[in-house]
Structure formats: structure tokens, C-alpha cells
Amino acid sequence: MKSPMNIKEYTEGILAKDISVLSRAITLAESSKEEHQQISKQIIERILSHAGKSVRVGITGVPGVGKSTFIEAFGQLLVQKNHSVAVLAVDPSSTLSKGSILGDKTRMEKLSVQKNVFIRPSPSGGSLGGVTLKTRESILLCEAAGFDYILIETVGVGQSETEVHQLTDFFLLLMLAGAGDELQGIKRGIMEMTDGIAITKADGTNIDKAKSARAEYANAIHLFPPTESGWIPEVKTCSATENKGIDEIYEMIEKFVLHAKAKNLFEKKRQHQNISWFDSLVMEKTRAHFFSNPDFLTRYNQAKNKIETNQSTILSAVDFVFS
Ligand SMILES: Nc1nc2c(ncn2[C@@H]2O[C@H](COP(=O)(O)OP(=O)(O)O)[C@@H](O)[C@H]2O)c(=O)[nH]1
Ligand SMILES: [Mg+2]
């Protein structure tokens, strides 16, 4: 057991970029124990004014597309460019297959031993919404520690992207070049959220396929209305294992950052993000508030029972719960 630290020690440790303190603070933030949450809240209150300066890159795509391998290569490029890098993973499925944490660690072997790099696997347990709340806090803690870039790996399962998108500055979608209809299976919503697309594994016999996929996506992107910011998403190909095209993706993100800064977009986005943070906290509290009320719980259970025994329609059962 490590000796307990007080709030001041936590705060100072984080601001001094002490990785082990940062790591412990994230563990507190992820904990569902009330006492841990209390300490965590106080830490976050204190570091908040130091957060908000990193470039947050969300990296999404179906399992196996190469997210972790891409982060290994991209992270090393960032380090070469003298940036410090924090990597957070948001993968609710990893609670099911505990192996994925191990998988990511081996996939980020070289990156994980670099100075100025911090890699944090997915928080385990909890709902998707819960995971996002925790991820937001982890991001803030990493920002306060002064990381230039925060890379957030999220598995492509629909809901989590939307939530992670809310937390990031640049949303990168990784895609595989498929043999069939390139656009099959891609949810329009995700395409609309992306700031950039990279076709992965553009190496060996896959190069031509990757190039034509790139052309197809580049065309598809023009079918979407331009984003509010005026940024037009770019499509690239890359090979993380051969370290090709990674620098072009870095340039794309840097270009985006310049564009966003010139238009004050970061500030606007952070404001927007704060409101959505506020909203999710209020929602969590509202939920907790209702479910800790015995009368409410009784009506809730009665209503469920009425539905099960066909004594009530769903809609009137809902009315009953709030009656
Ligand atoms: N040929 C090739 N294989 C890759 C590349 N990137 C990843 N892979 C392989 O694809 C598999 C899945 O990669 P991983 O990074 O774990 O994907 P994730 O699930 O999206 O994080 C692994 O076997 C990788 O070695 C690449 O650039 N080229
Ligand atoms: Mg992965």
C-alpha cells in the first residue's frame, strides 16, 4: 500500500507532472467509492484552472483497424517533435475481454518507455456514460499535468464516439480499405463528426486498395455539408507498422489546430464542452437523487411489475412512476 496523500500533495504532484501522482489521481477519479469521489472532486476543482491547454485527439474505428498501433507510431512522432503525450483508452468492451489492456501495452511497447509519455488503459466497469465522465476527468488531470497532446482511443461502438467527440478537439476516424462497398457500414453520424480520416494498413499488397478507398472517402466527404468551423476534413492513408503517412496526419492536425486557433474555436468548444460536462453531472445527480428516494423506488418497482403482468402500458407505467 502506498501512503495516503492529501489534496495539496496531489495537486502539486500533478502540476509538477509527477506521473505516479497523476496515475493515482486518475485512479481516484475512476473509483466509484464515495470517499474517493470526494477527494477527487477537490483535486479537480484545484487543477481546473491549469487544464484546457492540450490538443485533444480522439481516435476511433472498429476493433482491429489499428488504433493502438497507430498511436504507438503517432505518439513517437509527437515525442520526436518535442511534444509530451498522454494516451487514454476508452474501451468499454475491455471490461469483458480483460486481454485488451495487455494487448494495448504490447502494441505501445516503444511509446510506453519514452520520456514525457503517459499511457493509461481503459477504466474498468461502469456504464458508457460513466466511462465518459471519468474520461473527462482523466483528460483534465492530464492537461493540468501539462501534456501537449492527449490521444484518446475509443472503440467504434456508436455511442462512445459521440461522447468522446464531445471531449476532443480533433476527431480522427481510422478506416480499413475493404473489398466491397467502401461506405457500407459507416454510420453517417460518425462521418459527420470526423475532422480527418486515415485509411490504415496501407502497406504490402494493400496499398492500391487503400489508395482507392482514400479517393472514395474524399469524394464522400464532399457530400456532407461543410462543418460549422469551415474546416474540410482530409483523408489520408497510412501504415503504422511501416511508419508511412504518419507525418502527414500530424501535419493535418497541426493545420487544424492553427485553423481552430485563428477562429477561436478551441475556446468556443471548451465552453460548449463545459456545458455538456455540467449537463452530464446534473443528469447523474438527478438519477442518483431519484433512485435514492424510497418512494420513487417503490413506484418504479411497482410500475415494472405492472408491465410484466400486463396491467399497464409502458407509457402509463412511466406516468405512474412520476405520479
Ligand atoms: N499490415 C499492417 N498491420 C497493422 C497496421 N496497424 C495495425 N496492424 C495490425 O492490425 C491488428 C490490430 O491492431 P490494433 O492496433 O490492436 O487495432 P485496434 O483494435 O484498432 O487498437 C494487429 O495485429 C496489428 O499488428 C499497419 O499499419 N499495417
Ligand atoms: Mg486498441
CSV table of C-alpha atoms and ligand atoms in Angstrom, one decimal:
chain,number,residue,atom,x,y,z
A,1,MET,CA,0.0,0.0,0.0
A,2,LYS,CA,1.2,3.5,-0.9
A,3,SER,CA,0.9,6.0,1.9
A,4,PRO,CA,-2.1,8.3,1.5
A,5,MET,CA,-1.6,11.8,0.2
A,6,ASN,CA,-3.5,14.9,0.9
A,7,ILE,CA,-5.2,17.2,-1.6
A,8,LYS,CA,-2.3,19.6,-1.7
A,9,GLU,CA,0.2,16.8,-2.4
A,10,TYR,CA,-2.0,15.5,-5.2
A,11,THR,CA,-2.4,18.9,-6.7
A,12,GLU,CA,1.3,19.8,-6.5
A,13,GLY,CA,2.3,16.4,-7.8
A,14,ILE,CA,0.0,16.7,-10.8
A,15,LEU,CA,1.1,20.2,-11.7
A,16,ALA,CA,4.8,19.1,-11.4
A,17,LYS,CA,3.9,16.3,-13.9
A,18,ASP,CA,4.7,13.6,-11.4
A,19,ILE,CA,3.4,10.5,-13.4
A,20,SER,CA,2.8,8.4,-10.3
A,21,VAL,CA,0.8,11.1,-8.6
A,22,LEU,CA,-1.2,11.7,-11.8
A,23,SER,CA,-1.8,8.0,-12.1
A,24,ARG,CA,-3.1,7.8,-8.5
A,25,ALA,CA,-5.3,10.8,-9.1
A,26,ILE,CA,-6.9,9.2,-12.1
A,27,THR,CA,-7.5,6.0,-10.1
A,28,LEU,CA,-9.3,8.1,-7.6
A,29,ALA,CA,-11.4,9.8,-10.3
A,30,GLU,CA,-12.3,6.4,-11.7
A,31,SER,CA,-13.2,4.9,-8.3
A,32,SER,CA,-16.9,4.5,-7.5
A,33,LYS,CA,-16.2,4.8,-3.8
A,34,GLU,CA,-17.8,7.9,-2.3
A,35,GLU,CA,-14.7,8.8,-0.2
A,36,HIS,CA,-12.5,8.6,-3.3
A,37,GLN,CA,-15.0,10.7,-5.3
A,38,GLN,CA,-14.9,13.4,-2.6
A,39,ILE,CA,-11.1,13.7,-2.7
A,40,SER,CA,-11.2,13.5,-6.5
A,41,LYS,CA,-13.6,16.4,-6.7
A,42,GLN,CA,-11.4,18.6,-4.6
A,43,ILE,CA,-8.4,17.7,-6.7
A,44,ILE,CA,-10.2,18.5,-9.9
A,45,GLU,CA,-11.5,21.8,-8.6
A,46,ARG,CA,-8.0,22.8,-7.8
A,47,ILE,CA,-6.4,21.8,-11.1
A,48,LEU,CA,-9.2,23.0,-13.3
A,49,SER,CA,-7.6,26.4,-14.0
A,50,HIS,CA,-4.5,24.7,-15.3
A,51,ALA,CA,-6.4,22.5,-17.7
A,52,GLY,CA,-7.6,23.2,-21.2
A,53,LYS,CA,-4.3,23.8,-23.0
A,54,SER,CA,-3.6,20.4,-24.6
A,55,VAL,CA,-4.6,19.3,-28.1
A,56,ARG,CA,-7.0,16.5,-27.6
A,57,VAL,CA,-7.2,14.0,-30.4
A,58,GLY,CA,-9.9,11.4,-30.4
A,59,ILE,CA,-9.0,8.2,-32.4
A,60,THR,CA,-11.8,5.9,-33.3
A,61,GLY,CA,-12.5,3.0,-35.6
A,62,VAL,CA,-13.7,-0.6,-35.5
A,63,PRO,CA,-11.7,-3.1,-33.3
A,64,GLY,CA,-8.7,-4.3,-35.3
A,65,VAL,CA,-8.5,-1.3,-37.6
A,66,GLY,CA,-5.2,-0.4,-36.0
A,67,LYS,CA,-5.9,2.3,-33.4
A,68,SER,CA,-3.4,1.2,-30.8
A,69,THR,CA,-0.7,0.6,-33.4
A,70,PHE,CA,-1.3,4.0,-34.9
A,71,ILE,CA,-1.0,5.6,-31.5
A,72,GLU,CA,2.3,3.8,-31.0
A,73,ALA,CA,3.7,5.3,-34.2
A,74,PHE,CA,2.0,8.7,-34.0
A,75,GLY,CA,2.9,9.1,-30.3
A,76,GLN,CA,6.6,8.5,-31.2
A,77,LEU,CA,6.4,11.1,-33.9
A,78,LEU,CA,5.0,13.6,-31.4
A,79,VAL,CA,7.8,12.8,-29.0
A,80,GLN,CA,10.3,13.4,-31.8
A,81,LYS,CA,8.7,16.8,-32.3
A,82,ASN,CA,9.3,17.6,-28.6
A,83,HIS,CA,5.7,17.2,-27.5
A,84,SER,CA,4.7,15.4,-24.4
A,85,VAL,CA,1.9,12.8,-24.9
A,86,ALA,CA,-0.8,11.3,-22.7
A,87,VAL,CA,-2.7,8.3,-24.1
A,88,LEU,CA,-6.1,7.4,-22.6
A,89,ALA,CA,-8.2,4.4,-23.8
A,90,VAL,CA,-11.9,4.4,-23.7
A,91,ASP,CA,-13.0,0.9,-24.4
A,92,PRO,CA,-16.0,-0.4,-22.6
A,93,SER,CA,-15.5,-3.8,-24.1
A,94,SER,CA,-12.2,-4.2,-22.4
A,95,THR,CA,-14.1,-5.0,-19.2
A,96,LEU,CA,-15.4,-8.1,-21.0
A,97,SER,CA,-12.1,-9.1,-22.6
A,98,LYS,CA,-9.5,-8.2,-20.0
A,99,GLY,CA,-6.9,-9.1,-22.5
A,100,SER,CA,-7.2,-5.9,-24.4
A,101,ILE,CA,-5.2,-3.9,-21.8
A,102,LEU,CA,-2.4,-6.3,-22.2
A,103,GLY,CA,-2.8,-6.1,-25.9
A,104,ASP,CA,-2.5,-2.3,-25.9
A,105,LYS,CA,0.5,-2.3,-23.7
A,106,THR,CA,2.4,-4.6,-26.0
A,107,ARG,CA,1.2,-2.6,-29.0
A,108,MET,CA,2.6,0.5,-27.5
A,109,GLU,CA,5.8,-1.0,-26.3
A,110,LYS,CA,8.1,1.6,-27.7
A,111,LEU,CA,6.0,4.5,-26.9
A,112,SER,CA,5.4,3.5,-23.3
A,113,VAL,CA,9.1,3.6,-22.4
A,114,GLN,CA,9.6,7.2,-23.8
A,115,LYS,CA,10.1,10.1,-21.6
A,116,ASN,CA,7.2,12.5,-21.5
A,117,VAL,CA,4.7,9.8,-22.3
A,118,PHE,CA,1.9,8.6,-20.1
A,119,ILE,CA,-0.3,5.7,-21.1
A,120,ARG,CA,-3.4,4.9,-19.3
A,121,PRO,CA,-5.6,1.9,-20.2
A,122,SER,CA,-9.4,2.0,-20.0
A,123,PRO,CA,-11.2,2.4,-16.8
A,124,SER,CA,-12.9,-0.9,-16.0
A,125,GLY,CA,-16.5,-1.3,-15.2
A,126,GLY,CA,-19.4,1.1,-15.3
A,127,SER,CA,-21.7,2.3,-18.0
A,128,LEU,CA,-20.6,4.0,-21.1
A,129,GLY,CA,-21.8,7.3,-19.7
A,130,GLY,CA,-19.9,6.6,-16.6
A,131,VAL,CA,-16.8,5.9,-18.6
A,132,THR,CA,-17.1,9.2,-20.4
A,133,LEU,CA,-17.5,11.2,-17.2
A,134,LYS,CA,-14.4,9.5,-15.9
A,135,THR,CA,-12.5,10.1,-19.1
A,136,ARG,CA,-13.3,13.8,-19.0
A,137,GLU,CA,-11.8,13.9,-15.5
A,138,SER,CA,-8.7,12.0,-16.7
A,139,ILE,CA,-8.3,14.4,-19.6
A,140,LEU,CA,-8.4,17.4,-17.3
A,141,LEU,CA,-5.9,15.8,-14.9
A,142,CYS,CA,-3.5,15.1,-17.9
A,143,GLU,CA,-4.0,18.6,-19.1
A,144,ALA,CA,-3.2,20.1,-15.8
A,145,ALA,CA,0.0,18.0,-15.7
A,146,GLY,CA,0.9,19.8,-18.9
A,147,PHE,CA,0.8,17.2,-21.7
A,148,ASP,CA,0.9,18.9,-25.1
A,149,TYR,CA,-1.2,16.2,-26.8
A,150,ILE,CA,-3.8,13.8,-25.3
A,151,LEU,CA,-4.7,10.9,-27.5
A,152,ILE,CA,-7.9,9.2,-26.7
A,153,GLU,CA,-8.5,5.8,-28.2
A,154,THR,CA,-12.2,4.8,-28.4
A,155,VAL,CA,-13.6,1.7,-29.9
A,156,GLY,CA,-16.2,2.2,-32.6
A,157,VAL,CA,-19.4,1.1,-30.9
A,158,GLY,CA,-21.6,4.0,-31.7
A,159,GLN,CA,-22.4,5.7,-28.5
A,160,SER,CA,-18.9,6.1,-27.2
A,161,GLU,CA,-17.7,8.1,-30.2
A,162,THR,CA,-20.4,10.7,-29.8
A,163,GLU,CA,-19.4,11.1,-26.3
A,164,VAL,CA,-15.7,11.1,-26.9
A,165,HIS,CA,-16.2,13.6,-29.8
A,166,GLN,CA,-17.6,16.0,-27.2
A,167,LEU,CA,-14.4,15.8,-25.3
A,168,THR,CA,-11.9,16.2,-28.1
A,169,ASP,CA,-10.5,18.9,-30.4
A,170,PHE,CA,-9.7,16.7,-33.4
A,171,PHE,CA,-11.6,13.6,-34.2
A,172,LEU,CA,-9.7,11.1,-36.3
A,173,LEU,CA,-11.6,8.2,-37.9
A,174,LEU,CA,-9.4,5.2,-38.9
A,175,MET,CA,-10.8,3.0,-41.6
A,176,LEU,CA,-9.8,-0.2,-43.3
A,177,ALA,CA,-9.8,-0.4,-47.1
A,178,GLY,CA,-12.5,-3.1,-47.8
A,179,ALA,CA,-13.1,-5.1,-50.9
A,180,GLY,CA,-16.8,-4.3,-51.2
A,181,ASP,CA,-18.7,-1.1,-50.9
A,182,GLU,CA,-16.4,1.2,-49.1
A,183,LEU,CA,-19.1,3.2,-47.4
A,184,GLN,CA,-21.0,0.2,-46.2
A,185,GLY,CA,-21.4,0.0,-42.5
A,186,ILE,CA,-20.2,3.5,-41.8
A,187,LYS,CA,-22.7,5.4,-39.8
A,188,ARG,CA,-23.3,8.8,-41.4
A,189,GLY,CA,-23.2,10.3,-37.9
A,190,ILE,CA,-19.6,9.3,-37.5
A,191,MET,CA,-18.6,10.7,-40.8
A,192,GLU,CA,-20.1,14.0,-39.9
A,193,MET,CA,-18.2,14.1,-36.7
A,194,THR,CA,-14.8,13.5,-38.1
A,195,ASP,CA,-12.2,16.1,-38.7
A,196,GLY,CA,-10.0,13.6,-40.6
A,197,ILE,CA,-10.0,10.1,-41.9
A,198,ALA,CA,-7.0,7.8,-42.2
A,199,ILE,CA,-7.1,4.6,-44.2
A,200,THR,CA,-4.9,2.2,-42.2
A,201,LYS,CA,-2.6,-0.6,-43.1
A,202,ALA,CA,-1.6,1.0,-46.4
A,203,ASP,CA,1.3,-1.4,-46.9
A,204,GLY,CA,2.2,-4.5,-48.9
A,205,THR,CA,-0.5,-5.7,-51.2
A,206,ASN,CA,-2.9,-3.4,-49.5
A,207,ILE,CA,-1.5,-0.2,-50.9
A,208,ASP,CA,-3.7,0.1,-54.0
A,209,LYS,CA,-6.8,-0.8,-52.2
A,210,ALA,CA,-6.0,1.9,-49.6
A,211,LYS,CA,-5.5,4.5,-52.3
A,212,SER,CA,-8.8,3.8,-53.9
A,213,ALA,CA,-10.5,3.8,-50.6
A,214,ARG,CA,-9.0,7.2,-49.9
A,215,ALA,CA,-10.4,8.6,-53.1
A,216,GLU,CA,-13.8,7.2,-52.3
A,217,TYR,CA,-13.9,8.7,-48.9
A,218,ALA,CA,-12.6,12.0,-50.1
A,219,ASN,CA,-15.5,12.1,-52.5
A,220,ALA,CA,-18.0,11.1,-49.9
A,221,ILE,CA,-16.8,13.8,-47.6
A,222,HIS,CA,-17.8,16.4,-50.1
A,223,LEU,CA,-21.3,15.2,-49.9
A,224,PHE,CA,-21.6,16.3,-46.4
A,225,PRO,CA,-22.5,19.9,-45.5
A,226,PRO,CA,-19.4,21.9,-44.5
A,227,THR,CA,-18.7,21.9,-40.8
A,228,GLU,CA,-19.6,25.0,-38.8
A,229,SER,CA,-15.9,25.8,-38.4
A,230,GLY,CA,-15.3,25.9,-42.1
A,231,TRP,CA,-12.8,23.0,-41.8
A,232,ILE,CA,-12.9,20.5,-44.5
A,233,PRO,CA,-11.9,17.0,-43.3
A,234,GLU,CA,-9.0,15.4,-45.1
A,235,VAL,CA,-8.5,11.8,-46.0
A,236,LYS,CA,-5.0,10.2,-45.7
A,237,THR,CA,-3.6,6.7,-46.0
A,238,CYS,CA,-1.0,5.4,-43.5
A,239,SER,CA,0.9,2.4,-42.4
A,240,ALA,CA,1.7,2.4,-38.7
A,241,THR,CA,3.8,-0.7,-39.0
A,242,GLU,CA,6.0,0.8,-41.8
A,243,ASN,CA,5.7,4.3,-40.3
A,244,LYS,CA,4.4,5.8,-43.5
A,245,GLY,CA,1.9,8.7,-43.8
A,246,ILE,CA,2.0,9.3,-40.1
A,247,ASP,CA,3.7,12.7,-40.5
A,248,GLU,CA,1.0,13.7,-43.0
A,249,ILE,CA,-1.6,13.1,-40.3
A,250,TYR,CA,0.5,15.1,-37.9
A,251,GLU,CA,0.6,18.0,-40.4
A,252,MET,CA,-3.2,17.7,-40.9
A,253,ILE,CA,-3.8,18.0,-37.2
A,254,GLU,CA,-1.3,20.9,-36.8
A,255,LYS,CA,-3.1,22.7,-39.7
A,256,PHE,CA,-6.4,22.1,-38.0
A,257,VAL,CA,-5.1,23.5,-34.7
A,258,LEU,CA,-3.9,26.7,-36.5
A,259,HIS,CA,-7.2,27.0,-38.2
A,260,ALA,CA,-9.1,26.4,-35.0
A,261,LYS,CA,-7.0,28.9,-33.0
A,262,ALA,CA,-7.4,31.6,-35.7
A,263,LYS,CA,-11.1,31.2,-35.4
A,264,ASN,CA,-11.2,31.0,-31.6
A,265,LEU,CA,-12.7,27.6,-32.0
A,266,PHE,CA,-10.9,26.0,-29.1
A,267,GLU,CA,-12.4,28.4,-26.6
A,268,LYS,CA,-15.9,28.1,-28.0
A,269,LYS,CA,-15.6,24.3,-28.0
A,270,ARG,CA,-14.3,24.2,-24.4
A,271,GLN,CA,-17.2,26.4,-23.4
A,272,HIS,CA,-19.6,24.0,-25.1
A,273,GLN,CA,-17.8,21.1,-23.5
A,274,ASN,CA,-18.2,22.7,-20.1
A,275,ILE,CA,-21.9,23.0,-20.6
A,276,SER,CA,-22.1,19.4,-21.6
A,277,TRP,CA,-20.0,18.4,-18.6
A,278,PHE,CA,-22.4,20.3,-16.4
A,279,ASP,CA,-25.3,18.6,-18.1
A,280,SER,CA,-23.9,15.1,-17.6
A,281,LEU,CA,-23.1,15.8,-13.9
A,282,VAL,CA,-26.6,17.2,-13.4
A,283,MET,CA,-28.1,14.1,-15.1
A,284,GLU,CA,-26.0,11.8,-13.0
A,285,LYS,CA,-27.1,13.6,-9.8
A,286,THR,CA,-30.7,13.7,-10.9
A,287,ARG,CA,-30.6,10.0,-11.5
A,288,ALA,CA,-28.9,9.3,-8.1
A,289,HIS,CA,-31.4,11.6,-6.4
A,290,PHE,CA,-34.4,9.8,-7.7
A,291,PHE,CA,-33.1,6.3,-7.2
A,292,SER,CA,-32.1,7.0,-3.6
A,293,ASN,CA,-35.7,8.1,-2.8
A,294,PRO,CA,-37.5,5.0,-1.3
A,295,ASP,CA,-41.0,6.2,-2.5
A,296,PHE,CA,-39.7,6.6,-6.0
A,297,LEU,CA,-38.1,3.2,-6.0
A,298,THR,CA,-41.3,1.6,-4.7
A,299,ARG,CA,-43.3,3.2,-7.5
A,300,TYR,CA,-40.6,2.3,-10.0
A,301,ASN,CA,-40.7,-1.4,-9.0
A,302,GLN,CA,-44.5,-1.4,-8.9
A,303,ALA,CA,-44.6,0.0,-12.3
A,304,LYS,CA,-42.2,-2.7,-13.6
A,305,ASN,CA,-44.4,-5.3,-12.1
A,306,LYS,CA,-47.5,-3.8,-13.7
A,307,ILE,CA,-45.8,-4.0,-17.1
A,308,GLU,CA,-44.7,-7.6,-16.5
A,309,THR,CA,-48.2,-8.7,-15.5
A,310,ASN,CA,-49.8,-6.8,-18.4
A,311,GLN,CA,-51.6,-4.5,-16.0
A,312,SER,CA,-50.3,-1.4,-17.5
A,313,THR,CA,-48.9,0.0,-20.7
A,314,ILE,CA,-45.4,1.3,-20.8
A,315,LEU,CA,-46.5,4.9,-21.1
A,316,SER,CA,-48.9,4.9,-18.2
A,317,ALA,CA,-46.3,3.0,-16.1
A,318,VAL,CA,-43.9,5.9,-16.7
A,319,ASP,CA,-46.6,8.3,-15.6
A,320,PHE,CA,-47.3,6.2,-12.5
A,321,VAL,CA,-43.6,6.4,-11.5
A,322,PHE,CA,-43.7,10.2,-11.6
A,323,SER,CA,-47.2,10.5,-10.1
B,1,LIG,N1,0.0,-4.5,-42.0
B,1,LIG,C1,-0.4,-3.7,-41.0
B,1,LIG,N2,-0.9,-4.2,-39.9
B,1,LIG,C2,-1.3,-3.4,-38.9
B,1,LIG,C3,-1.1,-2.0,-39.0
B,1,LIG,N3,-1.5,-1.4,-37.9
B,1,LIG,C4,-2.0,-2.4,-37.1
B,1,LIG,N4,-1.9,-3.6,-37.7
B,1,LIG,C5,-2.3,-4.9,-37.2
B,1,LIG,O1,-3.7,-4.9,-37.0
B,1,LIG,C6,-4.0,-5.6,-35.8
B,1,LIG,C7,-4.9,-4.8,-34.9
B,1,LIG,O2,-4.2,-3.6,-34.5
B,1,LIG,P1,-4.6,-2.8,-33.2
B,1,LIG,O3,-3.7,-1.6,-33.2
B,1,LIG,O4,-4.6,-3.6,-32.0
B,1,LIG,O5,-6.1,-2.3,-33.5
B,1,LIG,P2,-7.2,-1.7,-32.6
B,1,LIG,O6,-8.1,-2.7,-32.1
B,1,LIG,O7,-7.9,-0.7,-33.5
B,1,LIG,O8,-6.5,-0.9,-31.5
B,1,LIG,C8,-2.7,-6.0,-35.2
B,1,LIG,O9,-2.4,-7.4,-35.5
B,1,LIG,C9,-1.7,-5.1,-35.8
B,1,LIG,O10,-0.4,-5.7,-35.9
B,1,LIG,C10,-0.4,-1.5,-40.2
B,1,LIG,O11,-0.2,-0.3,-40.4
B,1,LIG,N5,-0.1,-2.4,-41.2
B,2,MG,MG,-6.6,-1.0,-29.4
